[in-house]
Short mmCIF file of C-alpha atoms and ligand atoms in Angstrom, two decimals:
data_model
loop_
_atom_site.label_atom_id
_atom_site.label_comp_id
_atom_site.label_asym_id
_atom_site.label_seq_id
_atom_site.Cartn_x
_atom_site.Cartn_y
_atom_site.Cartn_z
CA MET V 1 197.02 -15.72 76.82
CA ARG V 2 195.94 -12.05 76.05
CA ASN V 3 199.32 -10.92 77.71
CA ASN V 4 201.11 -13.35 75.50
CA ILE V 5 199.54 -12.20 72.41
CA GLU V 6 200.41 -8.58 73.57
CA LYS V 7 203.87 -9.34 74.61
CA ILE V 8 204.64 -10.67 70.98
CA LYS V 9 202.85 -7.97 69.12
CA GLN V 10 204.90 -5.32 71.26
CA GLU V 11 207.84 -7.32 69.72
CA LEU V 12 207.05 -6.96 66.20
CA SER V 13 207.08 -3.92 63.77
CA SER V 14 203.94 -3.03 62.16
CA ASN V 15 204.84 -4.53 58.81
CA ILE V 16 205.16 -8.41 60.36
CA LYS V 17 202.09 -10.03 60.46
CA LEU V 18 201.48 -12.67 63.53
CA ILE V 19 199.39 -15.62 62.82
CA VAL V 20 198.75 -18.02 65.69
CA ALA V 21 199.11 -21.71 65.08
CA THR V 22 196.47 -23.33 66.27
CA LYS V 23 196.57 -27.13 66.20
CA THR V 24 195.36 -28.91 68.90
CA ARG V 25 193.58 -25.83 70.36
CA SER V 26 190.12 -25.71 71.19
CA ILE V 27 187.59 -23.35 69.47
CA GLU V 28 187.58 -21.55 73.09
CA GLU V 29 191.23 -20.75 72.89
CA ILE V 30 191.11 -19.78 69.32
CA LYS V 31 187.96 -17.47 70.37
CA GLN V 32 190.33 -15.85 73.10
CA ALA V 33 192.76 -15.52 70.27
CA ILE V 34 190.70 -13.54 68.23
CA GLU V 35 189.36 -11.24 71.08
CA ALA V 36 193.17 -10.19 71.69
CA GLY V 37 192.95 -9.26 68.14
CA ILE V 38 194.32 -11.91 66.33
CA GLY V 39 193.04 -11.97 62.50
CA ILE V 40 194.64 -15.06 61.13
CA ILE V 41 195.02 -18.66 62.31
CA GLY V 42 197.05 -21.35 60.86
CA GLU V 43 195.82 -25.18 60.95
CA ASN V 44 197.39 -28.19 60.03
CA TYR V 45 194.91 -30.63 59.17
CA VAL V 46 192.02 -30.37 57.11
CA GLN V 47 189.59 -32.47 59.11
CA GLU V 48 190.35 -30.42 62.43
CA ALA V 49 190.34 -26.97 60.56
CA GLU V 50 186.70 -28.00 58.90
CA ARG V 51 185.45 -28.42 62.61
CA LYS V 52 186.88 -25.21 63.64
CA PHE V 53 185.65 -23.36 60.25
CA GLU V 54 182.15 -24.23 61.10
CA ALA V 55 182.32 -22.70 64.51
CA LEU V 56 184.54 -19.58 63.28
CA LYS V 57 183.90 -18.51 59.97
CA GLY V 58 183.97 -15.08 59.42
CA LYS V 59 185.73 -14.17 62.49
CA VAL V 60 189.18 -15.15 61.52
CA LYS V 61 191.13 -15.78 58.64
CA PHE V 62 192.29 -19.40 57.72
CA HIS V 63 195.84 -20.15 56.54
CA CYS V 64 196.90 -23.95 55.83
CA ILE V 65 200.09 -24.29 57.18
CA GLY V 66 200.41 -28.05 57.01
CA HIS V 67 201.13 -30.50 54.06
CA LEU V 68 198.10 -31.02 52.24
CA GLN V 69 197.13 -34.33 50.72
CA THR V 70 195.59 -34.21 47.03
CA ASN V 71 192.36 -36.04 48.45
CA LYS V 72 192.04 -33.32 50.91
CA ILE V 73 192.40 -30.46 48.50
CA LYS V 74 188.66 -30.10 47.45
CA LYS V 75 187.57 -29.36 50.94
CA ALA V 76 190.70 -27.24 51.66
CA VAL V 77 189.86 -24.97 49.13
CA GLU V 78 186.58 -24.13 50.44
CA ILE V 79 188.08 -23.67 54.20
CA PHE V 80 191.31 -21.88 53.65
CA ASP V 81 192.05 -17.99 52.71
CA MET V 82 195.56 -19.17 52.20
CA ILE V 83 197.56 -22.20 51.30
CA GLN V 84 201.34 -22.25 52.77
CA THR V 85 202.56 -25.00 51.87
CA VAL V 86 202.34 -25.65 48.11
CA ASP V 87 205.51 -27.42 47.29
CA SER V 88 204.69 -29.53 43.86
CA VAL V 89 203.23 -29.19 40.67
CA LYS V 90 200.60 -31.72 41.51
CA ILE V 91 199.39 -29.87 44.39
CA ALA V 92 199.06 -26.57 42.85
CA LYS V 93 197.31 -28.48 39.74
CA GLU V 94 194.65 -30.02 41.95
CA ILE V 95 194.37 -26.55 43.83
CA ASP V 96 194.03 -24.63 40.70
CA LYS V 97 191.49 -27.44 39.43
CA ARG V 98 189.15 -27.44 42.67
CA CYS V 99 189.06 -23.64 42.99
CA GLY V 100 188.10 -23.58 39.36
CA ASP V 101 185.16 -25.43 40.42
CA ILE V 102 184.16 -23.21 43.10
CA ARG V 103 185.20 -20.33 41.23
CA LYS V 104 187.93 -19.05 44.02
CA ILE V 105 191.26 -17.86 43.44
CA MET V 106 193.38 -19.17 46.21
CA LEU V 107 196.34 -16.99 47.50
CA ILE V 108 199.40 -19.48 47.87
CA LEU V 109 203.00 -19.28 49.64
CA VAL V 110 205.49 -21.64 48.16
CA GLU V 111 206.96 -23.75 51.10
CA ILE V 112 211.37 -23.90 50.57
CA ASN V 113 212.87 -26.89 52.29
CA SER V 114 215.42 -24.43 53.17
CA GLY V 115 217.67 -27.13 54.99
CA LYS V 116 217.43 -29.07 52.31
CA GLU V 117 216.31 -32.12 54.62
CA PRO V 118 215.41 -35.27 52.79
CA ASN V 119 212.21 -35.96 54.72
CA LYS V 120 210.84 -32.53 54.99
CA GLU V 121 208.14 -30.96 52.87
CA GLY V 122 208.92 -28.04 50.73
CA VAL V 123 210.67 -27.48 47.06
CA MET V 124 214.18 -27.69 47.15
CA PRO V 125 215.72 -23.94 47.17
CA GLU V 126 217.29 -24.39 43.42
CA ASP V 127 213.81 -25.95 42.16
CA ALA V 128 211.87 -22.90 43.45
CA ILE V 129 212.06 -20.57 40.79
CA ASN V 130 210.96 -23.20 37.65
CA LEU V 131 208.19 -24.18 40.14
CA ILE V 132 207.11 -20.88 40.58
CA LYS V 133 207.00 -20.01 36.68
CA TYR V 134 205.10 -23.21 35.95
CA ILE V 135 202.50 -22.02 38.99
CA SER V 136 202.25 -18.48 37.70
CA LYS V 137 200.46 -19.84 34.73
CA LEU V 138 197.85 -21.35 36.48
CA GLU V 139 194.26 -19.22 36.17
CA ASN V 140 192.95 -20.00 40.21
CA VAL V 141 196.10 -19.53 42.27
CA LYS V 142 198.02 -16.38 43.23
CA ILE V 143 201.50 -16.71 44.49
CA LYS V 144 201.92 -14.28 47.46
CA GLY V 145 205.39 -15.43 48.32
CA LEU V 146 207.36 -17.94 50.37
CA MET V 147 206.92 -20.02 53.40
CA THR V 148 209.66 -22.24 55.31
CA MET V 149 210.13 -24.47 58.32
CA ALA V 150 213.99 -24.29 59.16
CA PRO V 151 215.53 -27.43 60.75
CA TYR V 152 214.85 -28.08 64.04
CA PHE V 153 217.98 -26.98 66.51
CA ASP V 154 218.02 -26.94 70.33
CA ASN V 155 219.29 -23.34 69.72
CA PRO V 156 217.48 -21.32 67.39
CA GLU V 157 220.48 -19.31 66.41
CA LYS V 158 221.02 -22.45 64.06
CA ASP V 159 218.29 -21.55 61.85
CA ARG V 160 219.51 -18.23 60.71
CA PRO V 161 221.22 -19.27 58.04
CA TYR V 162 218.38 -21.02 56.59
CA PHE V 163 216.04 -17.86 57.04
CA ARG V 164 218.92 -15.95 55.28
CA LEU V 165 218.58 -18.37 52.45
CA THR V 166 214.98 -18.11 52.11
CA LYS V 167 214.90 -14.49 52.61
CA LYS V 168 217.71 -14.25 49.37
CA LEU V 169 215.64 -16.32 47.04
CA PHE V 170 212.78 -14.32 48.13
CA ASN V 171 214.40 -11.34 46.84
CA GLU V 172 215.48 -13.08 43.90
CA ILE V 173 212.21 -14.04 42.78
CA LYS V 174 210.76 -10.81 43.57
CA SER V 175 213.49 -9.33 40.88
CA LEU V 176 212.55 -11.41 38.39
CA ASN V 177 209.19 -9.91 37.95
CA ILE V 178 207.59 -13.02 37.30
CA PRO V 179 203.61 -11.92 35.56
CA ASN V 180 201.27 -13.25 38.12
CA VAL V 181 203.18 -13.58 41.21
CA ASP V 182 203.51 -11.06 43.97
CA MET V 183 206.31 -11.56 46.18
CA GLU V 184 204.84 -9.97 49.12
CA ILE V 185 204.98 -12.46 52.23
CA LEU V 186 207.84 -14.21 53.57
CA SER V 187 206.43 -16.47 56.22
CA MET V 188 208.98 -17.81 58.62
CA GLY V 189 209.71 -17.99 62.57
CA MET V 190 207.96 -19.89 65.32
CA SER V 191 207.79 -19.80 68.96
CA ASP V 192 211.45 -20.44 69.08
CA SER V 193 212.84 -18.76 66.55
CA TYR V 194 211.02 -15.74 65.66
CA LYS V 195 213.43 -13.16 66.98
CA ILE V 196 215.85 -14.74 64.72
CA ALA V 197 213.50 -14.76 61.95
CA ILE V 198 212.80 -11.06 62.31
CA GLU V 199 216.43 -10.13 62.23
CA GLU V 200 216.46 -12.10 59.13
CA GLY V 201 213.74 -10.10 57.39
CA THR V 202 210.67 -12.31 58.13
CA ASN V 203 207.42 -10.38 57.61
CA MET V 204 204.88 -13.23 59.02
CA VAL V 205 205.76 -15.42 62.15
CA ARG V 206 203.69 -18.15 62.86
CA ILE V 207 203.53 -19.10 66.75
CA GLY V 208 201.50 -21.46 68.96
CA THR V 209 203.57 -22.28 71.87
CA LYS V 210 204.55 -19.17 73.23
CA ILE V 211 200.91 -17.84 72.97
CA PHE V 212 198.88 -21.17 74.49
CA GLY V 213 201.78 -23.18 76.17
CA PRO V 214 202.90 -26.38 75.30
CA ARG V 215 200.68 -28.76 73.23
CA GLN V 216 199.42 -31.94 75.17
C1 PLP F 1 202.62 -25.79 64.87
C2 PLP F 1 203.90 -24.99 63.88
C3 PLP F 1 203.96 -23.44 64.06
C4 PLP F 1 203.76 -23.02 65.39
O1 PLP F 1 204.75 -23.66 66.48
P1 PLP F 1 205.27 -23.31 67.70
O2 PLP F 1 206.58 -23.94 68.20
O3 PLP F 1 204.08 -24.00 68.73
O4 PLP F 1 205.06 -22.07 67.99
C5 PLP F 1 204.44 -22.91 63.00
N1 PLP F 1 204.37 -23.51 61.79
C6 PLP F 1 204.09 -24.56 61.92
C7 PLP F 1 203.78 -24.75 60.05
C8 PLP F 1 203.50 -25.30 62.51
O5 PLP F 1 203.26 -26.72 62.28
#
């Protein structure tokens, strides 16, 4: 595993962050990744993250990369350093409220449904700016950028247009200079697609399988 992490790191220029997607992986596996120099893990499910947080808090940063249900947000804001999957006013407002209760400012990314897939999470690209303007007015959340999961294809080259669209949107939002919005992070690219995402300007890749092997 250490070799896999080192190999991927060599492929990433210094401005690109590697976060390790650790759903289904054991605490022991995550500890090994931390020893290999990983500073951020991405978790998809609050219950699973909670268990891991108990064992690993302070040792690694936790990012939420799975869709959040409203009733899980109270717990989620205690665990996560960043929530990458904000795609609605409803979720943003609940995060804001729960963070207010514990006096925390949550860093968030707005998730873009770059393939405009009907059953997929993420805000439609054309609705992103309005959503971001709304969220930017909330006191306890801070927008740090965008995240996308491109549609699944056997050939990752087919993801290129979706990465390109998301990067273009990122630049457009950045140029608007909306108060309280820092367009710094563009989270896109997974095991099969990160090389394409790098060519299209990502600065955060989320990798699981290529580090730990296939999930059971
Ligand atoms: C699982 C997951 C990843 C990593 O996927 P791999 O193909 O295992 O690299 C990245 N992002 C999200 C949102 C995920 O759920």
